[in-house]
mmCIF file of C-alpha atoms and ligand atoms in Angstrom:
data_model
loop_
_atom_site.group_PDB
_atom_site.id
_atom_site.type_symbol
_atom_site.label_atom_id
_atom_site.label_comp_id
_atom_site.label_asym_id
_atom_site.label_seq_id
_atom_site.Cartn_x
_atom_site.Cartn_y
_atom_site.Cartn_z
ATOM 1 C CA UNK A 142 18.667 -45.729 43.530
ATOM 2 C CA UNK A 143 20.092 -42.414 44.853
ATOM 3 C CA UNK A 144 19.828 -40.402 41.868
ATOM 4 C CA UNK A 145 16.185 -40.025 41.022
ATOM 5 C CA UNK A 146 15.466 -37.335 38.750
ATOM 6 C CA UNK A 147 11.708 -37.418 39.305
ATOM 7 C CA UNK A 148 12.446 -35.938 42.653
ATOM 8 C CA UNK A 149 12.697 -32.306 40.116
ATOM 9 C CA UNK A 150 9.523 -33.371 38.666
ATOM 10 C CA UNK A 151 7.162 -33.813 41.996
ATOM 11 C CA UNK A 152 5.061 -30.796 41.750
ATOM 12 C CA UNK A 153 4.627 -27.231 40.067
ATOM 13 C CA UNK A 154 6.405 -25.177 42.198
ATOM 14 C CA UNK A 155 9.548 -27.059 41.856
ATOM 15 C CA UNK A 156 9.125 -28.104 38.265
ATOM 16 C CA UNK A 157 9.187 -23.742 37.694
ATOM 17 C CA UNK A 158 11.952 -23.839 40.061
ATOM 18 C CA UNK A 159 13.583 -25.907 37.474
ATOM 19 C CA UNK A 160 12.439 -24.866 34.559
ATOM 20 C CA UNK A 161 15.216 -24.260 32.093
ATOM 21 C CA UNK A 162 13.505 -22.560 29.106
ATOM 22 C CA UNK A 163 11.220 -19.520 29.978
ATOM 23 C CA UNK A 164 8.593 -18.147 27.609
ATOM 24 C CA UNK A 165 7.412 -14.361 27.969
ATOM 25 C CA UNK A 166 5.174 -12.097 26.017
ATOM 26 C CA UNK A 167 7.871 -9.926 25.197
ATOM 27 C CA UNK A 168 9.734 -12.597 23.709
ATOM 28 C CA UNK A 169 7.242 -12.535 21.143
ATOM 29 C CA UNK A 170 6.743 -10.160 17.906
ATOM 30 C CA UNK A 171 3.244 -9.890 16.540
ATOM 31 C CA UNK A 172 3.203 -9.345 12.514
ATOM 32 C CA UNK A 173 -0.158 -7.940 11.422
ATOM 33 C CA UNK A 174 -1.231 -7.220 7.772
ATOM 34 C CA UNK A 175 -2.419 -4.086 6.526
ATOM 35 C CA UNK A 176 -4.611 -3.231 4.048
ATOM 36 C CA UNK A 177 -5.017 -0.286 2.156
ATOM 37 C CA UNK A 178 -7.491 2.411 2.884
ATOM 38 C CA UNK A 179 -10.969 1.510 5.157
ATOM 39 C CA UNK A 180 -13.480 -0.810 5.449
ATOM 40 C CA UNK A 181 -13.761 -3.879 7.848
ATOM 41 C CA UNK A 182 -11.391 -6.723 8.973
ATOM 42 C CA UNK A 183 -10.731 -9.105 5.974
ATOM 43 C CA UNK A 184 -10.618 -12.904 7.758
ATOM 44 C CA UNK A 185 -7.838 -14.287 5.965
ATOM 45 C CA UNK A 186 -9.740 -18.475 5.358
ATOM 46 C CA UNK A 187 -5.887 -19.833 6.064
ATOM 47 C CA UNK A 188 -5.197 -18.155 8.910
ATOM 48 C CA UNK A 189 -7.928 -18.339 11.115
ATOM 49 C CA UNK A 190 -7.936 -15.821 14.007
ATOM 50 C CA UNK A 191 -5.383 -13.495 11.804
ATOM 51 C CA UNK A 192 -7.057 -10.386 9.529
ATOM 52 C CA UNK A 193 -5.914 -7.880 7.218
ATOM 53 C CA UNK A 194 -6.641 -4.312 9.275
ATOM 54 C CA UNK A 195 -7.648 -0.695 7.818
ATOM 55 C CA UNK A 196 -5.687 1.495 10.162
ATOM 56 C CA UNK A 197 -8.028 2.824 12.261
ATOM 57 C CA UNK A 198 -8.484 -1.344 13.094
ATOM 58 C CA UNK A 199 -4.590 -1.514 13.199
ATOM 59 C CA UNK A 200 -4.385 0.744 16.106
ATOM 60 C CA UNK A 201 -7.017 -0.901 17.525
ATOM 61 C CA UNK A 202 -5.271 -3.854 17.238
ATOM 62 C CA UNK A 203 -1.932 -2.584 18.401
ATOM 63 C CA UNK A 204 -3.798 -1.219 21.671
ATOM 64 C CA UNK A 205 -5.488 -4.504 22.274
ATOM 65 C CA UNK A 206 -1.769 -6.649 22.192
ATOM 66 C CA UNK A 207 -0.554 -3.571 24.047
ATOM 67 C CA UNK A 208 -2.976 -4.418 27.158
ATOM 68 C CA UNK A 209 -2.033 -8.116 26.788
ATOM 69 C CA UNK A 210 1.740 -6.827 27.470
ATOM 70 C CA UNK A 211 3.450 -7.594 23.446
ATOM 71 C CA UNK A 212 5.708 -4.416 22.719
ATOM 72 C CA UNK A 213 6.933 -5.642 19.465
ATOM 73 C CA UNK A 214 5.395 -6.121 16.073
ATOM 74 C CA UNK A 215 6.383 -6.380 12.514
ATOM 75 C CA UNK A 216 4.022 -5.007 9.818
ATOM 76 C CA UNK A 217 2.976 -6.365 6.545
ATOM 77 C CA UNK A 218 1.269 -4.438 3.503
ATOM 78 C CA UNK A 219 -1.506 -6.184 1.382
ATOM 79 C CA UNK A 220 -0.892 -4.091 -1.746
ATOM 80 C CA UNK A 221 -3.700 -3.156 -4.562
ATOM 81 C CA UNK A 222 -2.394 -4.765 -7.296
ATOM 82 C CA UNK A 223 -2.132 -1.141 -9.513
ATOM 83 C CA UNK A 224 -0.201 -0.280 -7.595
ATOM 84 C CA UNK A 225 2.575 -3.131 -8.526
ATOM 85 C CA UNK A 226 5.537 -2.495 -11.255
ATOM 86 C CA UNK A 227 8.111 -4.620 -12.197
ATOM 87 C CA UNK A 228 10.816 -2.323 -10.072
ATOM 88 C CA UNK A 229 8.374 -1.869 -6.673
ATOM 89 C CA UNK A 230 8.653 1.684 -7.309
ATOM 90 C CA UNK A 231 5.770 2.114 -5.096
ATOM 91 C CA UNK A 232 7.727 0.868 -1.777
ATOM 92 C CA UNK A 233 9.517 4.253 -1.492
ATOM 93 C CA UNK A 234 6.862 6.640 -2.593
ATOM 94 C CA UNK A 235 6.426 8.621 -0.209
ATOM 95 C CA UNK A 236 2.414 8.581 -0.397
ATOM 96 C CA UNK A 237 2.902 4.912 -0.060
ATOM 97 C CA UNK A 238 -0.235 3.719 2.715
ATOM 98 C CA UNK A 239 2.896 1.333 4.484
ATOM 99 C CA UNK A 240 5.191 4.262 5.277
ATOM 100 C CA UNK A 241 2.047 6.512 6.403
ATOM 101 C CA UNK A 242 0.800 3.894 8.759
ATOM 102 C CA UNK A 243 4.574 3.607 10.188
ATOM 103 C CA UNK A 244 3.902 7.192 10.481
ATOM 104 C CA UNK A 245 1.164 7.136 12.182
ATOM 105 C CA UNK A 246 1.997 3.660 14.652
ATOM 106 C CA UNK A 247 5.348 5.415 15.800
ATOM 107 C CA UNK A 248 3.788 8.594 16.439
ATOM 108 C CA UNK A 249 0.704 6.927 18.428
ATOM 109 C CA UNK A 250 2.427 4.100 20.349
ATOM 110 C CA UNK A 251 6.257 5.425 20.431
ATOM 111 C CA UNK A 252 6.911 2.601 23.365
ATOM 112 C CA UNK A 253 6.857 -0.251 20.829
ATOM 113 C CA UNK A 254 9.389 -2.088 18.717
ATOM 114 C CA UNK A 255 8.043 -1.648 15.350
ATOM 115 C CA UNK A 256 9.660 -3.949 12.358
ATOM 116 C CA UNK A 257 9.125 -3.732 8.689
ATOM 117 C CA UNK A 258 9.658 -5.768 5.777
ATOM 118 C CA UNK A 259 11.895 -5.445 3.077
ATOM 119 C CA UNK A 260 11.351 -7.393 -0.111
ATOM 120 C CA UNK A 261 10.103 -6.617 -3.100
ATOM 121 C CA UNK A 262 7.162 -9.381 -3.474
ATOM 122 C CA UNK A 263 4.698 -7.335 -1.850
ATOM 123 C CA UNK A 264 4.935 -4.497 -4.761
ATOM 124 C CA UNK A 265 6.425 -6.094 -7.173
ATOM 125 C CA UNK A 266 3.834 -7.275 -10.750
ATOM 126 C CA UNK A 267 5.894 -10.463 -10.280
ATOM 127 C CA UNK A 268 5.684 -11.406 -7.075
ATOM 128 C CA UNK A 269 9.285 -12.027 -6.399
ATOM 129 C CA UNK A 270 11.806 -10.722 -3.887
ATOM 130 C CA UNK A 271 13.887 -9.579 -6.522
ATOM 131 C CA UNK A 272 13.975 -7.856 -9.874
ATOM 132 C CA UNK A 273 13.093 -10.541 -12.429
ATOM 133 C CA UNK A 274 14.119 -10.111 -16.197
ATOM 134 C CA UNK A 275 14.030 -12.891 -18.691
ATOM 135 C CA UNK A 276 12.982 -15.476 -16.007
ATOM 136 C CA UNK A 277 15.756 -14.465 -13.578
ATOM 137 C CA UNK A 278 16.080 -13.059 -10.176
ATOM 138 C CA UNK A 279 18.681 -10.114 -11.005
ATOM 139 C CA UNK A 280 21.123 -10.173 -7.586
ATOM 140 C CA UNK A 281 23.111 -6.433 -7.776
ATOM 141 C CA UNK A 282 20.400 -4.798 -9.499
ATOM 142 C CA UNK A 283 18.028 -5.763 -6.694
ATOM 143 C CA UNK A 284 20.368 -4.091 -4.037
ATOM 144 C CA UNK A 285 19.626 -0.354 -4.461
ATOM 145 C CA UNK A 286 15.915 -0.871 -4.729
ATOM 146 C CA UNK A 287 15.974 -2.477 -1.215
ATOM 147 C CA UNK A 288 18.064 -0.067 0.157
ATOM 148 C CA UNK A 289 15.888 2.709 -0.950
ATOM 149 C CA UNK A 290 12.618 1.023 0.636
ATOM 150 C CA UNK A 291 14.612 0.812 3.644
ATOM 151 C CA UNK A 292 15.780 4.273 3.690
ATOM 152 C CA UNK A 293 11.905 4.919 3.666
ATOM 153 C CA UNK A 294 10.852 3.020 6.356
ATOM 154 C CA UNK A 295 13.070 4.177 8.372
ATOM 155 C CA UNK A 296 12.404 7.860 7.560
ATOM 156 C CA UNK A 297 8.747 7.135 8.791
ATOM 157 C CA UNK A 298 9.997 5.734 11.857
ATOM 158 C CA UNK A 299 10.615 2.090 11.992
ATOM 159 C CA UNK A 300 12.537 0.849 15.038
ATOM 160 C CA UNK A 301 13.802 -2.302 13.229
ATOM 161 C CA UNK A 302 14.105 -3.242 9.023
ATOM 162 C CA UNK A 303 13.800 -6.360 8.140
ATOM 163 C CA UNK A 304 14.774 -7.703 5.063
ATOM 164 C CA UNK A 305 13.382 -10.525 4.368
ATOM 165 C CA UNK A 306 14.377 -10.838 0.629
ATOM 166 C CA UNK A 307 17.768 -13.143 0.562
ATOM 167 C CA UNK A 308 19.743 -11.086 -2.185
ATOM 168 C CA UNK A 309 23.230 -11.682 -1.663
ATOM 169 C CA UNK A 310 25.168 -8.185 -0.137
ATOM 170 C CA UNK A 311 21.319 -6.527 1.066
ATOM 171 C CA UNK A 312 22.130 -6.151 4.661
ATOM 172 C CA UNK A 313 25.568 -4.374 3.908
ATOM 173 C CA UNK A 314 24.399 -2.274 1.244
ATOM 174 C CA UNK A 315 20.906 -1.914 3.845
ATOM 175 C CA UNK A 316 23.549 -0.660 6.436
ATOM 176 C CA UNK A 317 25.304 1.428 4.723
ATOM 177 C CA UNK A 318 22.309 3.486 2.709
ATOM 178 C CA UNK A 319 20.517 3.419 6.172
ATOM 179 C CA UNK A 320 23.754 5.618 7.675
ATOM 180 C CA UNK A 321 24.747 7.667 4.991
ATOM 181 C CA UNK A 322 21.044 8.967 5.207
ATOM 182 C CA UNK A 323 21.246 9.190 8.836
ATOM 183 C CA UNK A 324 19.867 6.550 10.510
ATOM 184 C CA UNK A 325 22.144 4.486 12.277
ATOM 185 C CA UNK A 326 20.417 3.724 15.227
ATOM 186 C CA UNK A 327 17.917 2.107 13.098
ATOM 187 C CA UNK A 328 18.345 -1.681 13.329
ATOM 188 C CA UNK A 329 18.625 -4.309 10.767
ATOM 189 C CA UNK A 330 16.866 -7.950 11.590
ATOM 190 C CA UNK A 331 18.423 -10.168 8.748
ATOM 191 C CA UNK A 332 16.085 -13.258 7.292
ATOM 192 C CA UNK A 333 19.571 -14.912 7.735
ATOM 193 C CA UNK A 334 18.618 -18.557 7.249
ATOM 194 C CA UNK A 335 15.300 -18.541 4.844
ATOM 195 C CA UNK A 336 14.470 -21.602 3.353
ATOM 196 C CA UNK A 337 12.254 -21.967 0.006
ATOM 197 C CA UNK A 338 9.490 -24.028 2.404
ATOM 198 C CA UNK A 339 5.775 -24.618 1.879
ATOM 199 C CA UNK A 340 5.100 -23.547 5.000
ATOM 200 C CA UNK A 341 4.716 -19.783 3.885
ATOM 201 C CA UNK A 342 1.606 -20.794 1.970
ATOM 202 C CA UNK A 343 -1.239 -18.822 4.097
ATOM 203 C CA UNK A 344 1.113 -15.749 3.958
ATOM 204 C CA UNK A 345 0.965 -15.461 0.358
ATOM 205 C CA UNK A 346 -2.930 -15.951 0.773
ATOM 206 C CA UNK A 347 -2.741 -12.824 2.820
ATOM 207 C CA UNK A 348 -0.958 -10.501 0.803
ATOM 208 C CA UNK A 349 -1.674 -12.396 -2.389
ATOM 209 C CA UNK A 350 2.041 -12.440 -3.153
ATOM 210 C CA UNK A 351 2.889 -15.233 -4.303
ATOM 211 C CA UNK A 352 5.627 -15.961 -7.326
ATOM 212 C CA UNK A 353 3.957 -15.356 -10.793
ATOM 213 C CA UNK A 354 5.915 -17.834 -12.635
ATOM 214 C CA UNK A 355 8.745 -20.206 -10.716
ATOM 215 C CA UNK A 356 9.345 -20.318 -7.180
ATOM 216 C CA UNK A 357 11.691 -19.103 -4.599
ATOM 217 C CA UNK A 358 14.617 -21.823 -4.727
ATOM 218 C CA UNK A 359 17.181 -19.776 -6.442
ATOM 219 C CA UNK A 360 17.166 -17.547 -3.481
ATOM 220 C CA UNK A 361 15.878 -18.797 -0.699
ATOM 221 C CA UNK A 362 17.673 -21.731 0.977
ATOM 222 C CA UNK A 363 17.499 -25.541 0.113
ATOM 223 C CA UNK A 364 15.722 -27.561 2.908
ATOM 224 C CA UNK A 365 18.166 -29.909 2.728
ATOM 225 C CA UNK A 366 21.418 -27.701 3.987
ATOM 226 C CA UNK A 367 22.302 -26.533 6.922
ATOM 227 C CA UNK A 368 25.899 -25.290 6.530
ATOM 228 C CA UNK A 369 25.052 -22.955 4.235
ATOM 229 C CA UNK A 370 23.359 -21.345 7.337
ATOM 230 C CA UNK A 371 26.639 -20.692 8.669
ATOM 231 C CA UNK A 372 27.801 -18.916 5.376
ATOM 232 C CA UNK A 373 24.831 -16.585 5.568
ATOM 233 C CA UNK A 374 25.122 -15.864 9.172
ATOM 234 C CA UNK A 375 28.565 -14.939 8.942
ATOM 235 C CA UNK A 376 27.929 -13.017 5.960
ATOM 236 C CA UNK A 377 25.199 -10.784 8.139
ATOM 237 C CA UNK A 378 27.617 -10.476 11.020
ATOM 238 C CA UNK A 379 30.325 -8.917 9.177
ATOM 239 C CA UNK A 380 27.414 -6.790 6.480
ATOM 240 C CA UNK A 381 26.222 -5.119 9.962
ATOM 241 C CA UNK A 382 23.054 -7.137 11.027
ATOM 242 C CA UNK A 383 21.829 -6.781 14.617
ATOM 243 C CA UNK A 384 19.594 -9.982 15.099
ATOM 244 C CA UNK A 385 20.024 -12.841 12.904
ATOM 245 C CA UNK A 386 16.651 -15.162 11.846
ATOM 246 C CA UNK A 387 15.828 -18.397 10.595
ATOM 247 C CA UNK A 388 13.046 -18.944 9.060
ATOM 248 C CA UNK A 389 10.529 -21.319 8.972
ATOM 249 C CA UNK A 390 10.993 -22.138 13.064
ATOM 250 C CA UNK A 391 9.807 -25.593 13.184
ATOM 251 C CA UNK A 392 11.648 -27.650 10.651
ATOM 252 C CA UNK A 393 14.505 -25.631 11.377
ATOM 253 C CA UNK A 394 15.077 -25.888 15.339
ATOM 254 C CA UNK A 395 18.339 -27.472 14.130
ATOM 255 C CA UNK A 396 19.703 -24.651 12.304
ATOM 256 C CA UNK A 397 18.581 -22.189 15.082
ATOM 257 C CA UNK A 398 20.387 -23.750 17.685
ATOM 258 C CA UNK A 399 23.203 -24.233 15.074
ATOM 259 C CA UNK A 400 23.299 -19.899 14.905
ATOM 260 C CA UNK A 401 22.738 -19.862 18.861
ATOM 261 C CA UNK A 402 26.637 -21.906 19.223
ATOM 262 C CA UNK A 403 27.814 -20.162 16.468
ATOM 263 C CA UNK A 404 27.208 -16.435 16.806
ATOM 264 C CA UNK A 405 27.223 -13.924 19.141
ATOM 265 C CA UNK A 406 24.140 -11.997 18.077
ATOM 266 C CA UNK A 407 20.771 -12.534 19.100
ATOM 267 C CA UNK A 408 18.792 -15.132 16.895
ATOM 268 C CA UNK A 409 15.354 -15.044 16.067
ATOM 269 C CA UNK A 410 12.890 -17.010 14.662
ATOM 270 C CA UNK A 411 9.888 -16.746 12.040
ATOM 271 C CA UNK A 412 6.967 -19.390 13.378
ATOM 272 C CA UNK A 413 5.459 -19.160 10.147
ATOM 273 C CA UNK A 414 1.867 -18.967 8.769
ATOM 274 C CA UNK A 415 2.385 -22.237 7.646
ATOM 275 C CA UNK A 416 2.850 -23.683 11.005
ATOM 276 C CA UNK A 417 -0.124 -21.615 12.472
ATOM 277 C CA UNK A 418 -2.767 -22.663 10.270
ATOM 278 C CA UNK A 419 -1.319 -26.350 11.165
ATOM 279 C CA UNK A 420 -1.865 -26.333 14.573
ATOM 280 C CA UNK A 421 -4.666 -23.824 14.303
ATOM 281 C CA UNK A 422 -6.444 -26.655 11.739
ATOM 282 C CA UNK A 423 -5.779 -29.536 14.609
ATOM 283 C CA UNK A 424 -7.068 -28.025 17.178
ATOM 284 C CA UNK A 425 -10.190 -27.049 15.400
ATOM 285 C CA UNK A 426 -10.998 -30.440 14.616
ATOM 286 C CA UNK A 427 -10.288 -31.469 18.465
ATOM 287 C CA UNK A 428 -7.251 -33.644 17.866
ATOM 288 C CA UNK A 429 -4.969 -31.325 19.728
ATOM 289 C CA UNK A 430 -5.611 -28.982 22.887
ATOM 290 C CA UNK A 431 -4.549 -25.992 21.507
ATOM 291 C CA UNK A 432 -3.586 -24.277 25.192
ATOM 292 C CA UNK A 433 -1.064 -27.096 25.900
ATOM 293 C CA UNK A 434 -0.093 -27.406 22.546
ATOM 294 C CA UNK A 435 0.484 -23.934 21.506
ATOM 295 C CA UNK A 436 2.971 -22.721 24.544
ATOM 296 C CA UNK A 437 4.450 -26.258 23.843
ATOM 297 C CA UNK A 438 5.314 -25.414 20.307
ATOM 298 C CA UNK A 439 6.609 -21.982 21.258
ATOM 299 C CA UNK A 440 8.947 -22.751 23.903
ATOM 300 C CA UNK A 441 10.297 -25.329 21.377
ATOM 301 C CA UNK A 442 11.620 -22.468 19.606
ATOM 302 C CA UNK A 443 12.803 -20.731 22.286
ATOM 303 C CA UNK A 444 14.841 -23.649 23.727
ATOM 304 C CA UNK A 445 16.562 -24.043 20.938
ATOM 305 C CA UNK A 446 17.700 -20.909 21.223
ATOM 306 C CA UNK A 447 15.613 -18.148 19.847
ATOM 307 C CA UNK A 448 15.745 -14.865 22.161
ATOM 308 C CA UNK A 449 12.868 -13.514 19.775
ATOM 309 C CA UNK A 450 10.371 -15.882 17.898
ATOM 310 C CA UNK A 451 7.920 -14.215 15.533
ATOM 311 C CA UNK A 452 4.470 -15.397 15.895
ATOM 312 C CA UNK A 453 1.179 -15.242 14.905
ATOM 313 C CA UNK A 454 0.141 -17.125 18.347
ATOM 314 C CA UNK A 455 1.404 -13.900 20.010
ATOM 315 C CA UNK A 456 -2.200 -12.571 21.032
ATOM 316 C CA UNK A 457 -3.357 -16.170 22.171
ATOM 317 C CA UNK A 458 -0.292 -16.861 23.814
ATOM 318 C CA UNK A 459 0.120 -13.447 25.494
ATOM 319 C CA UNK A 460 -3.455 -13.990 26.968
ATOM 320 C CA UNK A 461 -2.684 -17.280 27.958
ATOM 321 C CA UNK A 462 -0.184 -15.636 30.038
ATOM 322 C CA UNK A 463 -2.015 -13.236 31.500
ATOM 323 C CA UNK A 464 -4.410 -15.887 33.266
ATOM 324 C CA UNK A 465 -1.477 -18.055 34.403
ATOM 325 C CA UNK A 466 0.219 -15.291 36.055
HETATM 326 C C1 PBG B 282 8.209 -12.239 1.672
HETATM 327 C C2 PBG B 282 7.908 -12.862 2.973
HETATM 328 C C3 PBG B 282 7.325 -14.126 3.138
HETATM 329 C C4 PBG B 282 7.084 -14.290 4.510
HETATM 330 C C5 PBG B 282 7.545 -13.140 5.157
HETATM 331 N N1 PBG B 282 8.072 -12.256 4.183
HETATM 332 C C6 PBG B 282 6.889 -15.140 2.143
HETATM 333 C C7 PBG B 282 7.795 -15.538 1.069
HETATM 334 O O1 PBG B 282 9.020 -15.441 1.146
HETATM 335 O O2 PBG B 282 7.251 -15.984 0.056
HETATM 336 C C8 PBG B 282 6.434 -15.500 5.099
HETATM 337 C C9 PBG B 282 5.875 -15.376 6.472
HETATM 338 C C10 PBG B 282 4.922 -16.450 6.845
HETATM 339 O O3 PBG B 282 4.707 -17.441 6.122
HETATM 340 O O4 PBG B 282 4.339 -16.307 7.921
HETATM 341 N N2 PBG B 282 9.375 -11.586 1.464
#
């Protein structure tokens, strides 16, 4: 035999010299949840390891994944349920506890890459992306409400929106509230490919957002296509979007390396709650080693072509790191 590829495999140093896929802390974005006003960390039972922080605890947070070497996060309110309307009137208020604590993170730590979320679940009395009337998820009308919470965000100081709400047209009409108001330099990460998956079950546990009556599926993507993902990435690329994600990462490393041969822009990738609490669950029963399997899962993502994977191992893995190297 004179080709023997286990000659690349013999030891460490030359398995890194061969290593194809690479896996960084600052490849990673952190998402966090925030709650409103004080009091301690609330353990969220689905997502072990993950809490919903007052914002003194936020910055604390933010300092402590600073010092572990993430620079990028993406921010999630857990909103009192007064103050949720039918039209999420309350995500452009400007008293609103979200847009203070952008505020506040971009004045305190103006190094990072701070994202938001755009959607209206989080304020809305029915828990859906969208404006709902008589059952249905209005499309047009849905627009200028998420263009306004981006306009917002951004006027607090977010480095990156990201709407994560699947309304046909959002990221164009995003783009173009975001630089008739001024902001053009802020940029838009499109939830390009989202697909109506179970996965996002702890999330809604953390915010308590989940869909009042029906589901996601008349906005969110089918499972089953993958096509489709092309339609929606093209549609982001020519609306303005300047990183495109799919979303969940795991069931999907098809469609993300689908975007990666397809488009120019950078793709990211959600690894959801879901998939956390999965792997979190294994480990803590001892059927998987969580430090082998963890990285493992990550660079998954990342080889199949993710440039930015959002995850709620960011902490763990950034540690992880930090020991290794
Ligand atoms: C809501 C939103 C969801 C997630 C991020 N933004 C849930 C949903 O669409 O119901 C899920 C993230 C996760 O599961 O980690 N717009």
């Amino acid at each position: 035999m004179r080709i023997r590829p286990r000659r690349n495999r013999k030891n460490e140093t030359i398995r890194n010299m061969v290593a194809e896929t690479t896996l960084r802390p600052s490849d990673l974005m952190y998402p966090l949840f925030l709650n409103y006003g004080e009091g301690a960390p609330q353990a969220i039972p689905s997502l072990p390891g993950i809490f919903r922080f007052s914002q003194s605890d936020l910055e604390r947070e933010i300092e402590e994944a600073l010092e572990l070497g993430l620079r990028s996060f993406v921010l999630f309110p857990a909103v009192p349920e007064r103050y949720k309307d039918q039209h999420a009137t309350y995500s452009s208020n400007p008293d609103n506890f979200y847009l203070k604590s952008i505020r506040r993170i971009n004045e305190r730590f103006p190094e990072i890459a701070l994202m938001s979320d755009v959607a209206m679940d989080p304020y809305s009395s029915d828990g859906h992306d969208g404006l709902v009337k008589d059952g249905i998820i209005l499309n047009d009308e849905t627009l200028p409400i998420l263009s306004e919470m981006s306009v917002a965000q951004a006027q607090a100081g977010v480095d990156i929106i990201g709407p994560s709400d699947m309304m046909d047209g959002r990221v164009g009409s995003i783009r173009d509230a975001l630089d008739h108001a001024g902001y053009d330099h802020v940029s838009i990460m499109s939830y390009t490919a989202k697909y109506a998956s179970a996965y996002y079950g702890p999330f809604r546990d953390a915010l308590d957002s989940a869909p009042k009556a029906g589901d996601k599926k008349t906005y969110q993507m089918d499972p089953a296509n993958k096509q489709e993902a092309l339609i929606e990435a093209e549609l982001d690329t020519i609306e303005g979007a300047d990183f495109l994600m799919v979303k969940p990462a795991l069931c999907y490393l098809d469609v993300i390396h689908l975007l990666k041969s397809n488009s120019k822009l950078p793709i990211a990738a959600y690894n959801v709650s879901g998939e956390y609490a999965m792997l979190k669950a294994a480990c803590e029963k001892g059927w998987l080693d969580y430090d082998v399997a963890m990285p493992e899962m990550l660079l998954s993502i990342k080889r199949a072509g993710a440039s930015v994977i959002l995850s709620y191992f960011a902490k763990d893995f950034a540690r992880l790191f930090k020991n290794k190297f």
